[in-house]
PDB file of C-alpha atoms in Angstrom:
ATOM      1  CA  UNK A   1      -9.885   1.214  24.930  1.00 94.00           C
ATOM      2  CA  UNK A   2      -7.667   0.371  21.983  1.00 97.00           C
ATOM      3  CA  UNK A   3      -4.005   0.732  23.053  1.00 98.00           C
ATOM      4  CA  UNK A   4      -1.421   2.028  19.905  1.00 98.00           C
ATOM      5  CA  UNK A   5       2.389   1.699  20.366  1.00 98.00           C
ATOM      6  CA  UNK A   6       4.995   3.310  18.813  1.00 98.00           C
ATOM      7  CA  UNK A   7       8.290   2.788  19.056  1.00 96.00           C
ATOM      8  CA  UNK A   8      11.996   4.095  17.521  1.00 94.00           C
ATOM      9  CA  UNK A   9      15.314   5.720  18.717  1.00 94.00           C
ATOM     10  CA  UNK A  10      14.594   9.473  18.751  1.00 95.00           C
ATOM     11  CA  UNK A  11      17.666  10.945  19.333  1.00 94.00           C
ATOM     12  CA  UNK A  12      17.654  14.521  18.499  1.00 91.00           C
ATOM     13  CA  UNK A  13      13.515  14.963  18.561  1.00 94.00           C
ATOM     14  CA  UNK A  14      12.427  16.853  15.809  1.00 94.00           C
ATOM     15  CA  UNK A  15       9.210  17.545  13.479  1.00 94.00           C
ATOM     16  CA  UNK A  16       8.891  14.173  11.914  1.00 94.00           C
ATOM     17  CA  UNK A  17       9.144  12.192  14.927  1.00 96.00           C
ATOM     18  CA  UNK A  18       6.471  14.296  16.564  1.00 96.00           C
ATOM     19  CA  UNK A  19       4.687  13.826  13.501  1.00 96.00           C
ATOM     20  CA  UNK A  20       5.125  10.025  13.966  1.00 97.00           C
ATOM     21  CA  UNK A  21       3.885  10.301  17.519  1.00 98.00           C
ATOM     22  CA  UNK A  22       0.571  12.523  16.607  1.00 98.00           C
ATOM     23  CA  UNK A  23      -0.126   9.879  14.006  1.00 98.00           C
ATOM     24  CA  UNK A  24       0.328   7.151  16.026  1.00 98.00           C
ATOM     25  CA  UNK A  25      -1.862   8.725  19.003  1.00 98.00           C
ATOM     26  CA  UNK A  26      -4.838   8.740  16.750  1.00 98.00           C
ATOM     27  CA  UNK A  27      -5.091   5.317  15.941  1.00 98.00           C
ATOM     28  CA  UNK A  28      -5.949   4.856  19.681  1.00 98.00           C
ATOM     29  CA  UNK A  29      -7.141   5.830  22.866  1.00 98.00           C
ATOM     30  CA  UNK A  30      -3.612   5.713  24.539  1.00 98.00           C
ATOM     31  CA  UNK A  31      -0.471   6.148  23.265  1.00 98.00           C
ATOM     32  CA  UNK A  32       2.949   3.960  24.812  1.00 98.00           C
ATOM     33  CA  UNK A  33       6.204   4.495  23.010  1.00 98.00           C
ATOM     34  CA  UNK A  34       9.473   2.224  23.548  1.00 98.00           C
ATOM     35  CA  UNK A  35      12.832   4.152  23.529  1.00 97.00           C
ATOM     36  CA  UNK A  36      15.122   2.025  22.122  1.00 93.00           C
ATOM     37  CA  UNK A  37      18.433   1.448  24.176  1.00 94.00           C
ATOM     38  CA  UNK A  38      21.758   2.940  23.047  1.00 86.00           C
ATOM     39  CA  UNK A  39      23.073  -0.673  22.737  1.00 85.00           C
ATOM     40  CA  UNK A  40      20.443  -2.006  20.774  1.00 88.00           C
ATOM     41  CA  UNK A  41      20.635   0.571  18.221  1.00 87.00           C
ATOM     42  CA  UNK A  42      22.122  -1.064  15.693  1.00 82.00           C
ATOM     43  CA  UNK A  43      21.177  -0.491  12.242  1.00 81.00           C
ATOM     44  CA  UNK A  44      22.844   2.955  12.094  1.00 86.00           C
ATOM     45  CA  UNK A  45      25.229   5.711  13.890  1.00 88.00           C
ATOM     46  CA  UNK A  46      24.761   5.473  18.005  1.00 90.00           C
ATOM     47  CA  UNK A  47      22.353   7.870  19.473  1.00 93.00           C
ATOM     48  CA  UNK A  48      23.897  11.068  20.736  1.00 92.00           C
ATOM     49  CA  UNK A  49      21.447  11.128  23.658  1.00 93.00           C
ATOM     50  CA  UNK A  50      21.663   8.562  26.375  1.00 94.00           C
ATOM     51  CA  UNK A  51      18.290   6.913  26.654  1.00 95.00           C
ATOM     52  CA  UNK A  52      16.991   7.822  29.575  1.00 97.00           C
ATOM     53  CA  UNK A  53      16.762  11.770  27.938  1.00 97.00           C
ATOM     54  CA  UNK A  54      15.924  10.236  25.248  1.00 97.00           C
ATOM     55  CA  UNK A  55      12.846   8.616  27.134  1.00 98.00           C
ATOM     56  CA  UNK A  56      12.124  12.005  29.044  1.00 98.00           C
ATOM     57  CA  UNK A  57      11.821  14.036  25.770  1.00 97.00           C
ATOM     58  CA  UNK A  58       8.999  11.647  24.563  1.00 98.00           C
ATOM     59  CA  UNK A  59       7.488  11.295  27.712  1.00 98.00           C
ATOM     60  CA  UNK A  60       7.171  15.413  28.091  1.00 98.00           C
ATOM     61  CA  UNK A  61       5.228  15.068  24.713  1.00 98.00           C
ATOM     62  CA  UNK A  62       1.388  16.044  25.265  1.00 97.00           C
ATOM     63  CA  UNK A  63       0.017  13.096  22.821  1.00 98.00           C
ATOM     64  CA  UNK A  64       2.165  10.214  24.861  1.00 98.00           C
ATOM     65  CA  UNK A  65       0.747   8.581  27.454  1.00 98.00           C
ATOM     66  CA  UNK A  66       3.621   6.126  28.587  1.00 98.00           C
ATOM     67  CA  UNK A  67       7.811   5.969  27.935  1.00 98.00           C
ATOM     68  CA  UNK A  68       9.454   3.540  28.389  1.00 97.00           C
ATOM     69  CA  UNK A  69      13.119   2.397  27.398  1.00 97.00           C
ATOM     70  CA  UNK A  70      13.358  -0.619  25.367  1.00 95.00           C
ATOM     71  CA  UNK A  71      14.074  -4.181  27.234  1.00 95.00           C
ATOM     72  CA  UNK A  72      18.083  -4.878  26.976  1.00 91.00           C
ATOM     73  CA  UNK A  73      17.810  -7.944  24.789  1.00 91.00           C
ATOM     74  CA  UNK A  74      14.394  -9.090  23.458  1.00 91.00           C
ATOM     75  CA  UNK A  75      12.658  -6.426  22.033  1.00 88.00           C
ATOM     76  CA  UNK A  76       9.297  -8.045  22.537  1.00 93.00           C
ATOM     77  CA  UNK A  77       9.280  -8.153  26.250  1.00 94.00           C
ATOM     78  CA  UNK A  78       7.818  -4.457  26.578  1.00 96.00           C
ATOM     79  CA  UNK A  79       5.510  -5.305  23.747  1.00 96.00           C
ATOM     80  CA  UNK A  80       3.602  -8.302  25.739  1.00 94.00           C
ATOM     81  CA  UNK A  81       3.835  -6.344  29.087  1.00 95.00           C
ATOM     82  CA  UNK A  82       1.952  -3.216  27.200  1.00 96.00           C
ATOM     83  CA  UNK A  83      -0.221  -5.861  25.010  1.00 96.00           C
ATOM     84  CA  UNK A  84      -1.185  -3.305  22.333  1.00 97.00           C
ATOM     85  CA  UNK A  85      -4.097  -3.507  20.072  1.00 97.00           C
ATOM     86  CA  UNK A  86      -1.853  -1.814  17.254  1.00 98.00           C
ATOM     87  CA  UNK A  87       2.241  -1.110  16.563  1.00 98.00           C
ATOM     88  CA  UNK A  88       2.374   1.992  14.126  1.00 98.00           C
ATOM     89  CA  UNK A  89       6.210   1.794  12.701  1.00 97.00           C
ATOM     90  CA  UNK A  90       7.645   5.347  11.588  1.00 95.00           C
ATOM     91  CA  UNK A  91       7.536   5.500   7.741  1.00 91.00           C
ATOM     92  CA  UNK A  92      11.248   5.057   7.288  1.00 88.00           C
ATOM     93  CA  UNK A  93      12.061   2.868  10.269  1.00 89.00           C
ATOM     94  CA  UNK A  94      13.594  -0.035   8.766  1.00 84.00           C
ATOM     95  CA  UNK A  95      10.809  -2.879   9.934  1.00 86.00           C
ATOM     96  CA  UNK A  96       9.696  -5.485   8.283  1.00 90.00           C
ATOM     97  CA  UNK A  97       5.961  -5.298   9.191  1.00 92.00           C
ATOM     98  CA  UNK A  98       5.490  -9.474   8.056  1.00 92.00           C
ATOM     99  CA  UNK A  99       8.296 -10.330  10.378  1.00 93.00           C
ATOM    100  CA  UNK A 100       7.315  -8.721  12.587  1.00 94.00           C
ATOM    101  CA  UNK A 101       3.453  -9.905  12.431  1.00 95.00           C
ATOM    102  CA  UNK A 102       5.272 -13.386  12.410  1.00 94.00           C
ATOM    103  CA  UNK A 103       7.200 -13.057  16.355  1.00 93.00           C
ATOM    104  CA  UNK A 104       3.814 -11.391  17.579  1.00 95.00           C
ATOM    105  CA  UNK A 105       1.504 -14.408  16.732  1.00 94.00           C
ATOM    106  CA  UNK A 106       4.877 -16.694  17.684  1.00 94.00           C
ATOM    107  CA  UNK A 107       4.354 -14.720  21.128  1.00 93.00           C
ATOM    108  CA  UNK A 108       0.357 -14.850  21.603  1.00 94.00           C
ATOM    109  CA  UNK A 109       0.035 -11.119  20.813  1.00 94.00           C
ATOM    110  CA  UNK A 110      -2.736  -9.982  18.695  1.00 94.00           C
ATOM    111  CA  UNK A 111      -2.363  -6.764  17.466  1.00 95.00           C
ATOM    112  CA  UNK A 112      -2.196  -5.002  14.296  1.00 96.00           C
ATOM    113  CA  UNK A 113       1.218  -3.207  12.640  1.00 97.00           C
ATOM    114  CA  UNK A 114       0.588  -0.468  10.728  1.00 97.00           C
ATOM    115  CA  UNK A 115       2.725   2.195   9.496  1.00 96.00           C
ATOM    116  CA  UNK A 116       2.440   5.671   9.979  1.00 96.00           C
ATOM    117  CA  UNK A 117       2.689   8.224   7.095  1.00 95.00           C
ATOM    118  CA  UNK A 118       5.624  10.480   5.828  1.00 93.00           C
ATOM    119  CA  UNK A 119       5.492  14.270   7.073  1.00 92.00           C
ATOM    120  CA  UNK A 120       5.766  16.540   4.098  1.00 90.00           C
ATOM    121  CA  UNK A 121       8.180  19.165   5.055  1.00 89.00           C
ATOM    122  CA  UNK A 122       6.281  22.714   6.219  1.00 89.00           C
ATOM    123  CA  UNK A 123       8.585  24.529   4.166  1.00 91.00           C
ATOM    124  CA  UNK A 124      11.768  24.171   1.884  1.00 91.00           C
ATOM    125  CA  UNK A 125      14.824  23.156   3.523  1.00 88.00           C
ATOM    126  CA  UNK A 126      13.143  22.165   6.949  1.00 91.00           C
ATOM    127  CA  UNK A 127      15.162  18.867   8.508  1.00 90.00           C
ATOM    128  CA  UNK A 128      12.735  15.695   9.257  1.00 90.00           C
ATOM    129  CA  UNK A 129      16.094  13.467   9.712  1.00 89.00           C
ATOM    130  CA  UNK A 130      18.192  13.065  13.210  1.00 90.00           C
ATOM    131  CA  UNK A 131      20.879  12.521  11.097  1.00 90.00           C
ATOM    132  CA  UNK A 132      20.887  15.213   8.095  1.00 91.00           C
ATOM    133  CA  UNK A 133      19.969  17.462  11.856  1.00 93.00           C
ATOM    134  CA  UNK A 134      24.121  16.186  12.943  1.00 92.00           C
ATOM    135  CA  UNK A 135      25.261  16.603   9.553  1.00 93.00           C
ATOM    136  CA  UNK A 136      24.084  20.363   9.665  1.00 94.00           C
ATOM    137  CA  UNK A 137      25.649  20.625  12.902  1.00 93.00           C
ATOM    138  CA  UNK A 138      28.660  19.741  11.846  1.00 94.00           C
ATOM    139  CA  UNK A 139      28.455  21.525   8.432  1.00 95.00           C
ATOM    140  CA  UNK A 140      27.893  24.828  10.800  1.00 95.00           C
ATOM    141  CA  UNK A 141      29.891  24.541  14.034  1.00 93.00           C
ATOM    142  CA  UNK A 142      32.311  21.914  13.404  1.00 86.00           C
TER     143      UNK A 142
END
């Protein structure tokens, strides 16, 4: 059984992450996906949702097999405790796949990173980006 992991924030679920996901579930037999912790998301805005939603929206998803928030400070722990046969990073996460190749075989995991593909969008104007979703929000209602 090859195992596939995907990870991310996923605050404010929409097209493109369930493209992600779909992607991700076909390079394996079962799909896990880490929910990254409010705290540890720190390369842009905090998420909206607290994680545990955030965790129960992925989880509802048909092609996910596991959720599971993200470990509180070493992002790696949930990685060896799933022991995937492949990590499929979102096309725009901001991941450097050799790094990250580097702290698995520093940590005895073999697996493969891969990323998955952009979605195109299904039709003009259709949002693929949590934050250009908030922006319309607040374009509209704010």
């Amino acid at each position: 059984m090859v195992r596939a992991l995907a990870q991310g924030t996923f605050d404010v679920l929409h097209p493109g992450h369930l493209h992600y996901l779909e992607e991700a579930a076909r390079m394996g037999d079962e799909l896990s996906v880490i929910v990254a912790r409010s705290a540890n998301v720190t390369h842009k805005r905090p998420p909206i949702l607290d994680g545990r939603q955030r965790r129960d929206m992925i989880a509802a998803l048909e092609v996910v097999d596991q959720a599971l928030l993200g470990h509180e400070s070493d992002i790696f722990v949930p990685v060896a405790e799933i022991d995937p046969d492949v990590i499929v990073l979102g096309h725009d996460q901001h991941h450097d796949e050799a790094a990250i190749e580097r702290a698995l075989d520093d940590r005895g995991i073999d697996c493969a990173v891969r990323r998955a593909s952009p979605r195109d969008p299904a039709y003009e104007g259709e949002l693929l980006s949590t934050g250009r979703i908030i922006e319309r929000i607040c374009e509209r209602r704010c």
